[in-house]
PDB file of C-alpha atoms in Angstrom:
ATOM      1  CA  UNK V 331       0.816  45.696   6.221  1.00 45.00           C
ATOM      2  CA  UNK V 332       4.101  44.794   7.904  1.00 44.00           C
ATOM      3  CA  UNK V 333       7.041  43.413   5.936  1.00 43.00           C
ATOM      4  CA  UNK V 334       6.690  40.086   7.740  1.00 42.00           C
ATOM      5  CA  UNK V 335       3.008  39.787   6.754  1.00 39.00           C
ATOM      6  CA  UNK V 336       3.839  40.730   3.173  1.00 37.00           C
ATOM      7  CA  UNK V 337       6.466  37.979   3.046  1.00 34.00           C
ATOM      8  CA  UNK V 338       3.994  35.421   4.431  1.00 35.00           C
ATOM      9  CA  UNK V 339       1.319  36.424   1.931  1.00 37.00           C
ATOM     10  CA  UNK V 340       3.820  36.266  -0.938  1.00 35.00           C
ATOM     11  CA  UNK V 341       4.984  32.812   0.184  1.00 37.00           C
ATOM     12  CA  UNK V 342       1.369  31.643   0.390  1.00 34.00           C
ATOM     13  CA  UNK V 343       0.631  32.908  -3.120  1.00 33.00           C
ATOM     14  CA  UNK V 344       3.728  31.129  -4.416  1.00 33.00           C
ATOM     15  CA  UNK V 345       2.544  27.935  -2.723  1.00 35.00           C
ATOM     16  CA  UNK V 346      -0.858  28.240  -4.399  1.00 34.00           C
ATOM     17  CA  UNK V 347       0.742  28.957  -7.775  1.00 35.00           C
ATOM     18  CA  UNK V 348       3.063  26.000  -7.407  1.00 37.00           C
ATOM     19  CA  UNK V 349       0.160  23.771  -6.445  1.00 35.00           C
ATOM     20  CA  UNK V 350      -1.727  24.958  -9.487  1.00 33.00           C
ATOM     21  CA  UNK V 351       1.164  24.039 -11.757  1.00 29.00           C
ATOM     22  CA  UNK V 352       1.385  20.570 -10.256  1.00 35.00           C
ATOM     23  CA  UNK V 353      -2.357  20.137 -10.533  1.00 37.00           C
ATOM     24  CA  UNK V 354      -2.125  20.752 -14.264  1.00 38.00           C
ATOM     25  CA  UNK V 355       0.110  17.704 -14.699  1.00 51.00           C
ATOM     26  CA  UNK V 356      -1.494  14.353 -15.354  1.00 79.00           C
ATOM     27  CA  UNK V 357      -0.324  11.077 -13.849  1.00 88.00           C
ATOM     28  CA  UNK V 358      -0.405   7.999 -16.112  1.00 95.00           C
ATOM     29  CA  UNK V 359      -2.824   5.674 -14.290  1.00 97.00           C
ATOM     30  CA  UNK V 360      -3.457   1.964 -14.818  1.00 97.00           C
ATOM     31  CA  UNK V 361      -7.231   2.069 -14.982  1.00 96.00           C
ATOM     32  CA  UNK V 362      -7.854  -1.565 -15.918  1.00 96.00           C
ATOM     33  CA  UNK V 363      -8.875  -3.716 -12.927  1.00 94.00           C
ATOM     34  CA  UNK V 364      -7.054  -6.639 -14.577  1.00 95.00           C
ATOM     35  CA  UNK V 365      -3.555  -5.264 -14.495  1.00 94.00           C
ATOM     36  CA  UNK V 366      -0.751  -4.850 -14.971  1.00 97.00           C
ATOM     37  CA  UNK V 367      -0.306  -7.846 -12.675  1.00 98.00           C
ATOM     38  CA  UNK V 368       2.933  -9.376 -11.404  1.00 98.00           C
ATOM     39  CA  UNK V 369       3.269 -12.551  -9.336  1.00 98.00           C
ATOM     40  CA  UNK V 370       5.922 -15.002  -8.251  1.00 97.00           C
ATOM     41  CA  UNK V 371       5.919 -18.344  -6.457  1.00 96.00           C
ATOM     42  CA  UNK V 372       9.206 -18.851  -4.661  1.00 94.00           C
ATOM     43  CA  UNK V 373       8.166 -20.573  -1.416  1.00 89.00           C
ATOM     44  CA  UNK V 374       8.675 -24.241  -0.608  1.00 81.00           C
ATOM     45  CA  UNK V 375       6.814 -23.961   2.773  1.00 77.00           C
ATOM     46  CA  UNK V 376       9.711 -25.297   4.800  1.00 72.00           C
ATOM     47  CA  UNK V 377       8.350 -23.901   8.049  1.00 76.00           C
ATOM     48  CA  UNK V 378       5.706 -24.417  10.700  1.00 77.00           C
ATOM     49  CA  UNK V 379       2.589 -22.314  11.208  1.00 80.00           C
ATOM     50  CA  UNK V 380       2.218 -20.553  14.525  1.00 75.00           C
ATOM     51  CA  UNK V 381      -1.524 -20.089  14.239  1.00 76.00           C
ATOM     52  CA  UNK V 382      -1.234 -16.330  13.587  1.00 77.00           C
ATOM     53  CA  UNK V 383      -1.783 -14.754  11.225  1.00 86.00           C
ATOM     54  CA  UNK V 384       1.168 -12.546  12.044  1.00 89.00           C
ATOM     55  CA  UNK V 385       1.598  -9.580   9.743  1.00 93.00           C
ATOM     56  CA  UNK V 386       4.008  -6.804   8.788  1.00 93.00           C
ATOM     57  CA  UNK V 387       3.135  -3.733   6.722  1.00 95.00           C
ATOM     58  CA  UNK V 388       5.795  -1.435   5.282  1.00 96.00           C
ATOM     59  CA  UNK V 389       5.599   1.608   3.027  1.00 97.00           C
ATOM     60  CA  UNK V 390       8.986   1.496   1.273  1.00 96.00           C
ATOM     61  CA  UNK V 391       9.104   5.004  -0.161  1.00 96.00           C
ATOM     62  CA  UNK V 392       9.184   4.851  -3.969  1.00 95.00           C
ATOM     63  CA  UNK V 393      10.543   1.281  -3.733  1.00 95.00           C
ATOM     64  CA  UNK V 394      13.990   2.675  -2.967  1.00 95.00           C
ATOM     65  CA  UNK V 395      17.044   1.026  -1.371  1.00 96.00           C
ATOM     66  CA  UNK V 396      15.740  -2.508  -1.939  1.00 96.00           C
ATOM     67  CA  UNK V 397      19.142  -4.052  -1.191  1.00 96.00           C
ATOM     68  CA  UNK V 398      19.047  -2.424   2.241  1.00 96.00           C
ATOM     69  CA  UNK V 399      15.481  -3.649   2.780  1.00 94.00           C
ATOM     70  CA  UNK V 400      16.503  -7.215   1.956  1.00 94.00           C
ATOM     71  CA  UNK V 401      19.493  -6.927   4.265  1.00 93.00           C
ATOM     72  CA  UNK V 402      17.225  -5.697   7.062  1.00 92.00           C
ATOM     73  CA  UNK V 403      14.955  -8.716   6.590  1.00 88.00           C
ATOM     74  CA  UNK V 404      17.940 -11.098   6.597  1.00 87.00           C
ATOM     75  CA  UNK V 405      19.385  -9.556   9.727  1.00 89.00           C
ATOM     76  CA  UNK V 406      16.038  -9.934  11.474  1.00 85.00           C
ATOM     77  CA  UNK V 407      15.614 -13.633  10.808  1.00 77.00           C
ATOM     78  CA  UNK V 408      13.398 -14.060  13.858  1.00 76.00           C
ATOM     79  CA  UNK V 409      10.839 -11.663  12.385  1.00 74.00           C
ATOM     80  CA  UNK V 410      10.837 -13.524   9.088  1.00 75.00           C
ATOM     81  CA  UNK V 411      10.281 -16.846  10.830  1.00 78.00           C
ATOM     82  CA  UNK V 412       7.537 -15.167  12.845  1.00 82.00           C
ATOM     83  CA  UNK V 413       5.684 -13.416  10.008  1.00 88.00           C
ATOM     84  CA  UNK V 414       3.007 -14.988   7.810  1.00 92.00           C
ATOM     85  CA  UNK V 415       2.033 -11.984   5.687  1.00 95.00           C
ATOM     86  CA  UNK V 416       3.845  -8.860   4.506  1.00 96.00           C
ATOM     87  CA  UNK V 417       1.959  -5.956   2.928  1.00 98.00           C
ATOM     88  CA  UNK V 418       4.056  -3.452   0.973  1.00 98.00           C
ATOM     89  CA  UNK V 419       3.159  -0.017  -0.415  1.00 98.00           C
ATOM     90  CA  UNK V 420       4.783   2.405  -2.905  1.00 97.00           C
ATOM     91  CA  UNK V 421       6.401  -0.510  -4.723  1.00 98.00           C
ATOM     92  CA  UNK V 422       7.448  -1.302  -8.270  1.00 98.00           C
ATOM     93  CA  UNK V 423       7.572  -4.809  -9.742  1.00 98.00           C
ATOM     94  CA  UNK V 424      11.357  -5.151  -9.602  1.00 98.00           C
ATOM     95  CA  UNK V 425      11.508  -4.276  -5.919  1.00 98.00           C
ATOM     96  CA  UNK V 426       8.731  -6.671  -4.924  1.00 98.00           C
ATOM     97  CA  UNK V 427      10.196  -9.529  -6.942  1.00 98.00           C
ATOM     98  CA  UNK V 428      13.675  -8.987  -5.465  1.00 97.00           C
ATOM     99  CA  UNK V 429      12.333  -9.088  -1.896  1.00 96.00           C
ATOM    100  CA  UNK V 430      10.180 -12.174  -2.566  1.00 96.00           C
ATOM    101  CA  UNK V 431      13.089 -14.013  -4.205  1.00 95.00           C
ATOM    102  CA  UNK V 432      15.413 -13.214  -1.334  1.00 93.00           C
ATOM    103  CA  UNK V 433      12.862 -14.388   1.219  1.00 91.00           C
ATOM    104  CA  UNK V 434      11.662 -17.309  -0.924  1.00 92.00           C
ATOM    105  CA  UNK V 435       8.063 -16.230  -0.538  1.00 95.00           C
ATOM    106  CA  UNK V 436       5.075 -15.973  -2.864  1.00 97.00           C
ATOM    107  CA  UNK V 437       3.878 -12.537  -3.948  1.00 98.00           C
ATOM    108  CA  UNK V 438       1.316 -10.653  -5.995  1.00 98.00           C
ATOM    109  CA  UNK V 439       1.726  -7.023  -7.050  1.00 98.00           C
ATOM    110  CA  UNK V 440      -0.376  -4.507  -8.953  1.00 98.00           C
ATOM    111  CA  UNK V 441       0.733  -0.946  -9.782  1.00 98.00           C
ATOM    112  CA  UNK V 442      -1.763   1.899  -9.604  1.00 97.00           C
ATOM    113  CA  UNK V 443       0.133   4.399 -11.720  1.00 97.00           C
ATOM    114  CA  UNK V 444       3.471   5.685 -12.925  1.00 96.00           C
ATOM    115  CA  UNK V 445       4.538   8.083 -10.206  1.00 95.00           C
ATOM    116  CA  UNK V 446       5.331  11.564 -11.583  1.00 91.00           C
ATOM    117  CA  UNK V 447       8.330  12.009  -9.264  1.00 92.00           C
ATOM    118  CA  UNK V 448      10.131   8.797 -10.203  1.00 94.00           C
ATOM    119  CA  UNK V 449       8.781   7.765 -13.594  1.00 94.00           C
ATOM    120  CA  UNK V 450       8.391   4.243 -12.136  1.00 95.00           C
ATOM    121  CA  UNK V 451       5.407   2.110 -11.258  1.00 97.00           C
ATOM    122  CA  UNK V 452       3.775   2.824  -7.905  1.00 97.00           C
ATOM    123  CA  UNK V 453       1.534   0.263  -6.227  1.00 98.00           C
ATOM    124  CA  UNK V 454       0.874  -2.338  -3.543  1.00 98.00           C
ATOM    125  CA  UNK V 455       1.884  -5.949  -2.905  1.00 98.00           C
ATOM    126  CA  UNK V 456       1.135  -8.938  -0.684  1.00 98.00           C
ATOM    127  CA  UNK V 457       3.828 -11.491   0.189  1.00 97.00           C
ATOM    128  CA  UNK V 458       3.557 -14.742   2.133  1.00 96.00           C
ATOM    129  CA  UNK V 459       5.275 -18.107   2.502  1.00 93.00           C
ATOM    130  CA  UNK V 460       1.797 -19.595   2.095  1.00 94.00           C
ATOM    131  CA  UNK V 461       0.088 -19.863  -1.323  1.00 95.00           C
ATOM    132  CA  UNK V 462      -1.883 -16.898  -2.628  1.00 97.00           C
ATOM    133  CA  UNK V 463      -5.122 -17.105  -4.596  1.00 97.00           C
ATOM    134  CA  UNK V 464      -8.073 -14.976  -5.774  1.00 97.00           C
ATOM    135  CA  UNK V 465      -5.908 -11.877  -6.132  1.00 98.00           C
ATOM    136  CA  UNK V 466      -7.316  -8.652  -7.542  1.00 98.00           C
ATOM    137  CA  UNK V 467      -6.722  -4.929  -7.902  1.00 98.00           C
ATOM    138  CA  UNK V 468      -9.337  -2.657  -6.350  1.00 98.00           C
ATOM    139  CA  UNK V 469      -9.403   0.865  -7.775  1.00 98.00           C
ATOM    140  CA  UNK V 470     -10.345   3.266  -5.003  1.00 97.00           C
ATOM    141  CA  UNK V 471     -12.703   6.199  -5.617  1.00 97.00           C
ATOM    142  CA  UNK V 472     -11.457   9.779  -6.127  1.00 96.00           C
ATOM    143  CA  UNK V 473      -8.248  10.803  -7.871  1.00 95.00           C
ATOM    144  CA  UNK V 474      -5.652  13.095  -6.338  1.00 93.00           C
ATOM    145  CA  UNK V 475      -6.668  16.750  -6.589  1.00 91.00           C
ATOM    146  CA  UNK V 476      -3.015  17.567  -7.233  1.00 89.00           C
ATOM    147  CA  UNK V 477      -2.162  15.401 -10.238  1.00 92.00           C
ATOM    148  CA  UNK V 478      -5.046  13.029 -10.942  1.00 94.00           C
ATOM    149  CA  UNK V 479      -3.215   9.991  -9.519  1.00 95.00           C
ATOM    150  CA  UNK V 480      -5.439   7.102  -8.471  1.00 97.00           C
ATOM    151  CA  UNK V 481      -5.012   4.877  -5.436  1.00 97.00           C
ATOM    152  CA  UNK V 482      -5.626   1.144  -5.229  1.00 98.00           C
ATOM    153  CA  UNK V 483      -5.670  -1.817  -2.890  1.00 98.00           C
ATOM    154  CA  UNK V 484      -4.369  -5.297  -3.677  1.00 98.00           C
ATOM    155  CA  UNK V 485      -6.416  -8.257  -2.464  1.00 98.00           C
ATOM    156  CA  UNK V 486      -5.453 -11.907  -2.118  1.00 98.00           C
ATOM    157  CA  UNK V 487      -6.406 -14.968  -0.120  1.00 97.00           C
ATOM    158  CA  UNK V 488      -3.510 -16.352   1.893  1.00 96.00           C
ATOM    159  CA  UNK V 489      -3.942 -20.114   2.147  1.00 95.00           C
ATOM    160  CA  UNK V 490      -2.645 -20.824   5.649  1.00 92.00           C
ATOM    161  CA  UNK V 491      -2.780 -24.281   7.270  1.00 91.00           C
ATOM    162  CA  UNK V 492      -5.719 -23.011   9.372  1.00 90.00           C
ATOM    163  CA  UNK V 493      -7.675 -21.908   6.306  1.00 92.00           C
ATOM    164  CA  UNK V 494      -7.780 -18.922   3.955  1.00 95.00           C
ATOM    165  CA  UNK V 495      -7.325 -15.347   5.140  1.00 96.00           C
ATOM    166  CA  UNK V 496      -8.534 -12.498   2.961  1.00 98.00           C
ATOM    167  CA  UNK V 497      -5.841  -9.799   2.907  1.00 98.00           C
ATOM    168  CA  UNK V 498      -5.922  -6.231   1.567  1.00 98.00           C
ATOM    169  CA  UNK V 499      -2.779  -4.106   1.144  1.00 98.00           C
ATOM    170  CA  UNK V 500      -3.854  -0.491   0.706  1.00 98.00           C
ATOM    171  CA  UNK V 501      -2.428   3.010   0.344  1.00 97.00           C
ATOM    172  CA  UNK V 502      -5.046   5.767   0.566  1.00 95.00           C
ATOM    173  CA  UNK V 503      -4.542   9.326  -0.627  1.00 94.00           C
ATOM    174  CA  UNK V 504      -2.615  11.967   1.303  1.00 91.00           C
ATOM    175  CA  UNK V 505      -4.022  14.926   3.229  1.00 87.00           C
ATOM    176  CA  UNK V 506      -4.392  16.842  -0.039  1.00 88.00           C
ATOM    177  CA  UNK V 507      -7.680  14.928  -0.331  1.00 91.00           C
ATOM    178  CA  UNK V 508     -10.527  15.637   2.065  1.00 91.00           C
ATOM    179  CA  UNK V 509     -11.053  13.255   4.999  1.00 89.00           C
ATOM    180  CA  UNK V 510     -14.502  12.367   3.654  1.00 92.00           C
ATOM    181  CA  UNK V 511     -13.019  11.243   0.345  1.00 94.00           C
ATOM    182  CA  UNK V 512     -10.349   9.167   2.075  1.00 90.00           C
ATOM    183  CA  UNK V 513     -13.127   7.571   4.114  1.00 93.00           C
ATOM    184  CA  UNK V 514     -14.825   6.735   0.810  1.00 96.00           C
ATOM    185  CA  UNK V 515     -11.634   4.906  -0.165  1.00 96.00           C
ATOM    186  CA  UNK V 516     -11.737   2.840   3.031  1.00 95.00           C
ATOM    187  CA  UNK V 517     -15.441   2.164   2.523  1.00 96.00           C
ATOM    188  CA  UNK V 518     -14.680   0.771  -0.935  1.00 96.00           C
ATOM    189  CA  UNK V 519     -12.541  -1.887   0.742  1.00 95.00           C
ATOM    190  CA  UNK V 520     -15.218  -2.714   3.277  1.00 96.00           C
ATOM    191  CA  UNK V 521     -17.782  -3.028   0.465  1.00 96.00           C
ATOM    192  CA  UNK V 522     -15.482  -5.493  -1.330  1.00 97.00           C
ATOM    193  CA  UNK V 523     -15.399  -7.973   1.555  1.00 96.00           C
ATOM    194  CA  UNK V 524     -17.663 -10.966   0.851  1.00 95.00           C
ATOM    195  CA  UNK V 525     -20.376 -11.564   3.419  1.00 93.00           C
ATOM    196  CA  UNK V 526     -19.074 -15.075   4.093  1.00 92.00           C
ATOM    197  CA  UNK V 527     -15.455 -14.010   4.721  1.00 93.00           C
ATOM    198  CA  UNK V 528     -14.420 -15.337   8.119  1.00 91.00           C
ATOM    199  CA  UNK V 529     -10.918 -13.887   8.541  1.00 94.00           C
ATOM    200  CA  UNK V 530      -9.953 -10.543   7.000  1.00 96.00           C
ATOM    201  CA  UNK V 531      -6.881  -8.321   7.332  1.00 96.00           C
ATOM    202  CA  UNK V 532      -6.801  -4.782   5.954  1.00 96.00           C
ATOM    203  CA  UNK V 533      -3.415  -3.137   6.364  1.00 96.00           C
ATOM    204  CA  UNK V 534      -1.178  -0.522   4.850  1.00 96.00           C
ATOM    205  CA  UNK V 535      -0.712   3.231   4.793  1.00 96.00           C
ATOM    206  CA  UNK V 536      -3.961   5.112   5.454  1.00 94.00           C
ATOM    207  CA  UNK V 537      -2.400   8.600   5.721  1.00 92.00           C
ATOM    208  CA  UNK V 538      -4.440   9.309   8.866  1.00 90.00           C
ATOM    209  CA  UNK V 539      -2.535  12.341  10.094  1.00 86.00           C
ATOM    210  CA  UNK V 540      -4.816  13.463  12.911  1.00 88.00           C
ATOM    211  CA  UNK V 541      -6.254  11.712  15.976  1.00 92.00           C
ATOM    212  CA  UNK V 542      -9.761  12.405  14.669  1.00 91.00           C
ATOM    213  CA  UNK V 543      -9.038  10.634  11.364  1.00 90.00           C
ATOM    214  CA  UNK V 544      -7.519   7.668  13.185  1.00 91.00           C
ATOM    215  CA  UNK V 545     -10.590   7.423  15.429  1.00 94.00           C
ATOM    216  CA  UNK V 546     -12.904   7.497  12.408  1.00 93.00           C
ATOM    217  CA  UNK V 547     -10.840   4.810  10.668  1.00 92.00           C
ATOM    218  CA  UNK V 548     -11.017   2.522  13.694  1.00 93.00           C
ATOM    219  CA  UNK V 549     -14.767   3.097  13.961  1.00 94.00           C
ATOM    220  CA  UNK V 550     -15.240   2.190  10.294  1.00 93.00           C
ATOM    221  CA  UNK V 551     -13.220  -0.989  10.738  1.00 91.00           C
ATOM    222  CA  UNK V 552     -15.239  -2.030  13.751  1.00 89.00           C
TER     223      UNK V 552
END
């Protein structure tokens, strides 16, 4: 065996060993479907409705640099006047509340777990200038094969002037999980939709890294 091949094999074995060590750790998960739950009502609805719904989804990694996020929203006032719904992922309660206060919007937030890298809550949120109702946390099937972390979606009805819109903010598992299992997570959302729901938005971070996975996701949504 050449020296180069020996180095590659050694690096691969180190990668496996490192993965095994991480897999032995256990992530503190919030397994109750009832919470923790955080919500705020900061909107006075001093705006018109464009007949959207117009949406933004943003994975703010580990809920970091919230002051910069708020500044970005303030500098893009046209987008904020345009948007009706914002779906956020990888958030903690403090970050969601700070954004909602700054924008004077309503929000609901549920964490899925305490992330092992940050020691802070890690979950999804829905924000809107329109009232929110019927919110819930949906625990998705299959835990991470690396550290046992669960994934969730947050659901709420956004009460727009044209009627309610059922919204899901979701963050499915990374490529460490098999595509079939991630498809099970998407299917859990589809199974949650009531038969009489007229308008539904499912948005967020699906971790679809390949064109094949994206095609399957679109087919499932259709």
